[in-house]
PDB file of C-alpha atoms in Angstrom:
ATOM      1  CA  UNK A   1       0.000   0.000   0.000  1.00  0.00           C
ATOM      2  CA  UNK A   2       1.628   3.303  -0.992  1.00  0.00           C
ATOM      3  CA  UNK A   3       1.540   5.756   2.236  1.00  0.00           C
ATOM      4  CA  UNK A   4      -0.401   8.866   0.888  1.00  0.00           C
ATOM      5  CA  UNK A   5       0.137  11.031   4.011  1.00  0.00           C
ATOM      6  CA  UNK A   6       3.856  11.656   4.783  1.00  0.00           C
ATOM      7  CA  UNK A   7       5.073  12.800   8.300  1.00  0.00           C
ATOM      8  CA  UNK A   8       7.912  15.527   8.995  1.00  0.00           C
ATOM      9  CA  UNK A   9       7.841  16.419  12.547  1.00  0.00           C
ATOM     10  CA  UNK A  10       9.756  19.265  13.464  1.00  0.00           C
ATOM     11  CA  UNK A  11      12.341  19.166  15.928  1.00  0.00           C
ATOM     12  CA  UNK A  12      10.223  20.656  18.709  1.00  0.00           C
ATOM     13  CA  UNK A  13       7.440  17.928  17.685  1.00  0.00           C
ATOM     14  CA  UNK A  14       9.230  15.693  18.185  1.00  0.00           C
ATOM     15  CA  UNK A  15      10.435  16.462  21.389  1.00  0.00           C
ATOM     16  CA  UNK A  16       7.185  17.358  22.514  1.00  0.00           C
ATOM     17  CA  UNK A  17       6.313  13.404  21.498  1.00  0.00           C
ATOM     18  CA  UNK A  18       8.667  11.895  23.063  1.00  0.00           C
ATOM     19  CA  UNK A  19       8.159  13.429  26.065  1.00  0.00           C
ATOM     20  CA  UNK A  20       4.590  12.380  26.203  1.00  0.00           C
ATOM     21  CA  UNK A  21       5.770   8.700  25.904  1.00  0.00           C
ATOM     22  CA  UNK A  22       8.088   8.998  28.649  1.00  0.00           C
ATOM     23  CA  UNK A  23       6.010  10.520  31.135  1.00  0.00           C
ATOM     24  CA  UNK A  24       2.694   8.396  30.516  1.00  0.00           C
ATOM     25  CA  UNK A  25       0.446  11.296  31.659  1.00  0.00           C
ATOM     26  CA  UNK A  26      -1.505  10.842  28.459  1.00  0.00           C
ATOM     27  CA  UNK A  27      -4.698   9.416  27.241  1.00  0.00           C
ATOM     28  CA  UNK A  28      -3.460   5.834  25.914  1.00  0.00           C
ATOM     29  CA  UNK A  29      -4.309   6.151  22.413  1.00  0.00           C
ATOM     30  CA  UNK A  30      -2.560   9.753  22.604  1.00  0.00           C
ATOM     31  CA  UNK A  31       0.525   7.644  23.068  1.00  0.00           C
ATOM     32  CA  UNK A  32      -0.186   4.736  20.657  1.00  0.00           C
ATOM     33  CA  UNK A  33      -0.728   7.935  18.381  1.00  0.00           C
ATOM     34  CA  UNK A  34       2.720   9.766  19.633  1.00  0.00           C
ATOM     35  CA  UNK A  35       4.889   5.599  18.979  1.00  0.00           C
ATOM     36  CA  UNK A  36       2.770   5.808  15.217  1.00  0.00           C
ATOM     37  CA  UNK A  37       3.933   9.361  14.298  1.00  0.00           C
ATOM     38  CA  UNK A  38       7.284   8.828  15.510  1.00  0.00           C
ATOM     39  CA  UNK A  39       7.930   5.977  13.923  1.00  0.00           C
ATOM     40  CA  UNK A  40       6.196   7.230  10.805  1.00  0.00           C
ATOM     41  CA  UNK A  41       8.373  10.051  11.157  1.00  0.00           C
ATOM     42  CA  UNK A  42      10.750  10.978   7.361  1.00  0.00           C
ATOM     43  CA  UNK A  43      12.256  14.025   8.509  1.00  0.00           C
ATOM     44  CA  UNK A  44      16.353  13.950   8.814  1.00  0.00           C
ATOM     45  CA  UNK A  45      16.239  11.570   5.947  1.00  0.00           C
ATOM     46  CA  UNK A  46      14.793   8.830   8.045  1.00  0.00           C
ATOM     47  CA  UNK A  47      12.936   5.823   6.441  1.00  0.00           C
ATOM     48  CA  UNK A  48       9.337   4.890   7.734  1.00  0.00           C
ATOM     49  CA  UNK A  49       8.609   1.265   7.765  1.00  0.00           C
ATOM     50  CA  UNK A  50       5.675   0.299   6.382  1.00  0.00           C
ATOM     51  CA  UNK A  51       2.401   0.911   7.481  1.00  0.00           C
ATOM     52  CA  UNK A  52       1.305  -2.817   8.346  1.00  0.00           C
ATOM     53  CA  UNK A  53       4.832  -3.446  10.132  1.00  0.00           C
ATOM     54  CA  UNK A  54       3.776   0.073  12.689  1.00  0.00           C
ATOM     55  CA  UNK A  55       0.377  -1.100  13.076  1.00  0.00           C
ATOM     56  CA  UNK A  56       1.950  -4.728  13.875  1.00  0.00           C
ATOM     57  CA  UNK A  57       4.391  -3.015  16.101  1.00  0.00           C
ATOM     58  CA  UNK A  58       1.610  -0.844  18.675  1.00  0.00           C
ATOM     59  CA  UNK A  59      -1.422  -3.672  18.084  1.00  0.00           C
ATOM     60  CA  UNK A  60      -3.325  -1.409  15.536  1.00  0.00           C
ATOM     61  CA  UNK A  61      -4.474  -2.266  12.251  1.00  0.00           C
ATOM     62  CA  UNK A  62      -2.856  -0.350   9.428  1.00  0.00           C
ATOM     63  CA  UNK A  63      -6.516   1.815   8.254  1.00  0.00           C
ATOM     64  CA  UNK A  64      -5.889   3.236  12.243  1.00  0.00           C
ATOM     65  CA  UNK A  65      -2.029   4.120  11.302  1.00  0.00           C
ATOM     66  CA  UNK A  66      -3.438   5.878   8.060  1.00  0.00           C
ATOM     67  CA  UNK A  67      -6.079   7.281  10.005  1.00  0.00           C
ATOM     68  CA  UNK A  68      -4.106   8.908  12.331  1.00  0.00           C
ATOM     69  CA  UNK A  69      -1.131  10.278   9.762  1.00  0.00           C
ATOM     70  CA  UNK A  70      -4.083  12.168   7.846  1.00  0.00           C
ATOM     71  CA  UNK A  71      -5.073  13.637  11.240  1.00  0.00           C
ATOM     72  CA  UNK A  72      -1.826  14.994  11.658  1.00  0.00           C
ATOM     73  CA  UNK A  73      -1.225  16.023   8.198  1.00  0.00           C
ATOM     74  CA  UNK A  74      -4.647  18.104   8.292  1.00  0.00           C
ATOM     75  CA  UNK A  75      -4.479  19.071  11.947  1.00  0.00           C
ATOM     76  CA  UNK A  76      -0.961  18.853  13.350  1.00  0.00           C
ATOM     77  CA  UNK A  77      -0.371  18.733  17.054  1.00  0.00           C
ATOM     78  CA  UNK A  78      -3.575  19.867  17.647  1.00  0.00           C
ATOM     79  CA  UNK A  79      -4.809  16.440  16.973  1.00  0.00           C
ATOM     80  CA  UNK A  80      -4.334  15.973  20.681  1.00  0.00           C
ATOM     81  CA  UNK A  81      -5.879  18.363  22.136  1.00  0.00           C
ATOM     82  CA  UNK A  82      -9.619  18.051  23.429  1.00  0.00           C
ATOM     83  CA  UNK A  83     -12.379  17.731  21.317  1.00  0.00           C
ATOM     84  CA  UNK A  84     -15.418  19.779  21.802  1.00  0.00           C
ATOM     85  CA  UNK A  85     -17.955  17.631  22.263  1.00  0.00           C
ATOM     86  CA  UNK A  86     -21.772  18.053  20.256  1.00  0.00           C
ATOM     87  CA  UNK A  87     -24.518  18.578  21.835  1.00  0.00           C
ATOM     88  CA  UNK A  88     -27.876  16.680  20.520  1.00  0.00           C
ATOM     89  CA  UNK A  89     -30.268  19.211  18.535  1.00  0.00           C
ATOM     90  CA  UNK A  90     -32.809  17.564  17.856  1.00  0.00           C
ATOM     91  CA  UNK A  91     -33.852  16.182  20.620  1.00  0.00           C
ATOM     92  CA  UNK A  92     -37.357  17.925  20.696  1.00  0.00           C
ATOM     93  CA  UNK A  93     -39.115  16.204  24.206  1.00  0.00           C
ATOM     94  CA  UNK A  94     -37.986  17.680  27.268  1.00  0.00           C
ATOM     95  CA  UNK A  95     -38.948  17.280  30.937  1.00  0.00           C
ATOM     96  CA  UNK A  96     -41.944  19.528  30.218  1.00  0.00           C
ATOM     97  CA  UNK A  97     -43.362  18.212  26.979  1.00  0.00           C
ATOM     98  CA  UNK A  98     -42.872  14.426  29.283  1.00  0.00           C
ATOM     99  CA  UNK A  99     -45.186  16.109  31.864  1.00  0.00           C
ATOM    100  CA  UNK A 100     -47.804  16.957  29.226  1.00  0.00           C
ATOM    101  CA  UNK A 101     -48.219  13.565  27.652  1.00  0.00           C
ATOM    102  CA  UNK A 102     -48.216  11.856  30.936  1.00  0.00           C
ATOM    103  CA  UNK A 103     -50.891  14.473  31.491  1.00  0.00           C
ATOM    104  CA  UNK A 104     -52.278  13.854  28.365  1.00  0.00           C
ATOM    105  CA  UNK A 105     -52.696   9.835  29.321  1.00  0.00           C
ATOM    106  CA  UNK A 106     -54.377  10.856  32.185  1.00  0.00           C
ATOM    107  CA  UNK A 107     -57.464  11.925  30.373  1.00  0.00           C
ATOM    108  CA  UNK A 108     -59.759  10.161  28.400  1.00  0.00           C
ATOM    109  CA  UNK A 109     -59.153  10.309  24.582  1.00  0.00           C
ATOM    110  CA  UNK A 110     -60.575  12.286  22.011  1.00  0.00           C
ATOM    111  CA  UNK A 111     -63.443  12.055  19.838  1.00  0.00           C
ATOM    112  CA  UNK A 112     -65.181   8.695  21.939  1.00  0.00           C
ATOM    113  CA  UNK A 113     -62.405   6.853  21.227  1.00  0.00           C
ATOM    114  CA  UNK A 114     -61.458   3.850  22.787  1.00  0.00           C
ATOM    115  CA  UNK A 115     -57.726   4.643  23.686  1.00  0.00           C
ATOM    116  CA  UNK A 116     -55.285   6.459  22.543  1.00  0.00           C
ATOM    117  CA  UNK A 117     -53.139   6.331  20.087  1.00  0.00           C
ATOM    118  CA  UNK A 118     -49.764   6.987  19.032  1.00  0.00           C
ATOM    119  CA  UNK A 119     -50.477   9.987  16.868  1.00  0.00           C
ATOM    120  CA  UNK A 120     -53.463  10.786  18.666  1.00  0.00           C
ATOM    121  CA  UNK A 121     -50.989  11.725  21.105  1.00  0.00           C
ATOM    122  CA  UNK A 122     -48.451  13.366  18.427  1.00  0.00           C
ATOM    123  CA  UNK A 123     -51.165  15.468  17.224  1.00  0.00           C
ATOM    124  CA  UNK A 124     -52.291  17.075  20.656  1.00  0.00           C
ATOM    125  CA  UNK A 125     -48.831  17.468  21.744  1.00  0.00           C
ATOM    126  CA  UNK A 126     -48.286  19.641  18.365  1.00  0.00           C
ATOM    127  CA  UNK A 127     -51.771  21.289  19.057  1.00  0.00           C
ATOM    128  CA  UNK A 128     -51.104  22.278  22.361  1.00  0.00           C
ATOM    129  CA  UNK A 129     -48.394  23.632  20.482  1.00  0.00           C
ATOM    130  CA  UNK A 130     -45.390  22.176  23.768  1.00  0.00           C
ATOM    131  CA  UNK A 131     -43.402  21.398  20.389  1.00  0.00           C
ATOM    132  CA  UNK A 132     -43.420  21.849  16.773  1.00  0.00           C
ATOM    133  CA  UNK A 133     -43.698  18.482  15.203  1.00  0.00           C
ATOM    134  CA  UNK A 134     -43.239  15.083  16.377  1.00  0.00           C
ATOM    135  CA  UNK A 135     -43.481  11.609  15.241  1.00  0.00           C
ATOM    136  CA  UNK A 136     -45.341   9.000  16.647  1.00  0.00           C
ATOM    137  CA  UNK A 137     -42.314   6.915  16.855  1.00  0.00           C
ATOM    138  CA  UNK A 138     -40.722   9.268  19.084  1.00  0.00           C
ATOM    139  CA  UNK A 139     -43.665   8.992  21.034  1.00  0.00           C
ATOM    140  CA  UNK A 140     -43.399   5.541  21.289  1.00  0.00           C
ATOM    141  CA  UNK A 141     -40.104   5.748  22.408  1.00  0.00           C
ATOM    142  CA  UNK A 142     -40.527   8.236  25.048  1.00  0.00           C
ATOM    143  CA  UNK A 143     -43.592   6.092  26.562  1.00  0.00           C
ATOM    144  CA  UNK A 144     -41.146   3.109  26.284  1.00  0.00           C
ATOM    145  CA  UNK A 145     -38.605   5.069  28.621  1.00  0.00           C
ATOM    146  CA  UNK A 146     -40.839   5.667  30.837  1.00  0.00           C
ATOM    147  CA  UNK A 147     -42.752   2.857  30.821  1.00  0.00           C
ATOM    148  CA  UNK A 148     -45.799   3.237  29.808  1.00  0.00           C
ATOM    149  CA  UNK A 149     -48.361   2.255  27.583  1.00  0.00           C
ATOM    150  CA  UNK A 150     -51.547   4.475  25.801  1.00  0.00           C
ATOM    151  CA  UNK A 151     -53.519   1.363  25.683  1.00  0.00           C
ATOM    152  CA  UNK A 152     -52.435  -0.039  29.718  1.00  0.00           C
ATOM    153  CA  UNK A 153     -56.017   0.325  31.569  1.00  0.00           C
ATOM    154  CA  UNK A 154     -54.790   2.269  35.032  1.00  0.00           C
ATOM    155  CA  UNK A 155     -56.687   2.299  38.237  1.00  0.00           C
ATOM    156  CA  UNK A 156     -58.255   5.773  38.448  1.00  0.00           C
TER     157      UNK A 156
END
């Protein structure tokens, strides 16, 4: 396999790497990452081995040596630091749109019917207007969670 991302570390890189291996204050895979780039390392005329023998070398496989070379060719060092992590967006049912529909189980259902149903529920949760749309599968789901059922007969 011909390497596509070539690694030239810098002097202070380096350094920098190396000391992170000998200390061991680092997340693990940081240092299975620092042993890949340094051995991956060309700079100073130096000749990496191939990618299979590094990954054989630090258990790996050699798509997580290749992996981690284009990291550091796009990102450089800063391919260590923290990652911000993402928040969900579209999670759409919080703690108050829960009390509603528990709420709205409480009653009787709309229309004579016998029970409710999933979008019977969907539909009054969007009319009552506690969120903008919603699927009856998310319904489902939330009911699930907290275990319950539309169609469970309860003790009143």
């Amino acid at each position: 396999m011909k390497a596509r991302y070539r690694i030239h570390l810098s002097k202070k890189e380096r350094e920098t790497l190396l000391d992170w291996i000998k200390t061991g204050k680092r997340k693990a895979q940081h240092i299975q990452y620092c042993h890949i780039l340094l051995n991956s390392d060309e700079s100073e005329g130096r000749k990496p081995p191939r990618m299979t023998d590094v990954a054989d070398r630090y258990q790996s496989t050699a798509r997580t040596v290749e992996r981690v070379k284009k990291a550091f060719c796009d990102e450089g060092m800063s391919l260590f630091e923290a990652k911000e992590r993402k928040t969900r967006s579209d999670k759409k049912i919080d703690a108050r749109a829960e009390a509603h529909l528990i709420a709205l189980l409480c009653q009787s259902p709309p229309n004579d019917a016998p029970r409710w149903k999933l979008q019977m529920l969907a539909d009054c949760l969007v009319e009552l207007e506690i969120v903008e749309s919603i699927s009856k599968m998310s319904i489902s789901k939330l009911l699930k969670k907290m275990n319950l059922s539309p169609s469970k007969k309860r003790n009143t």
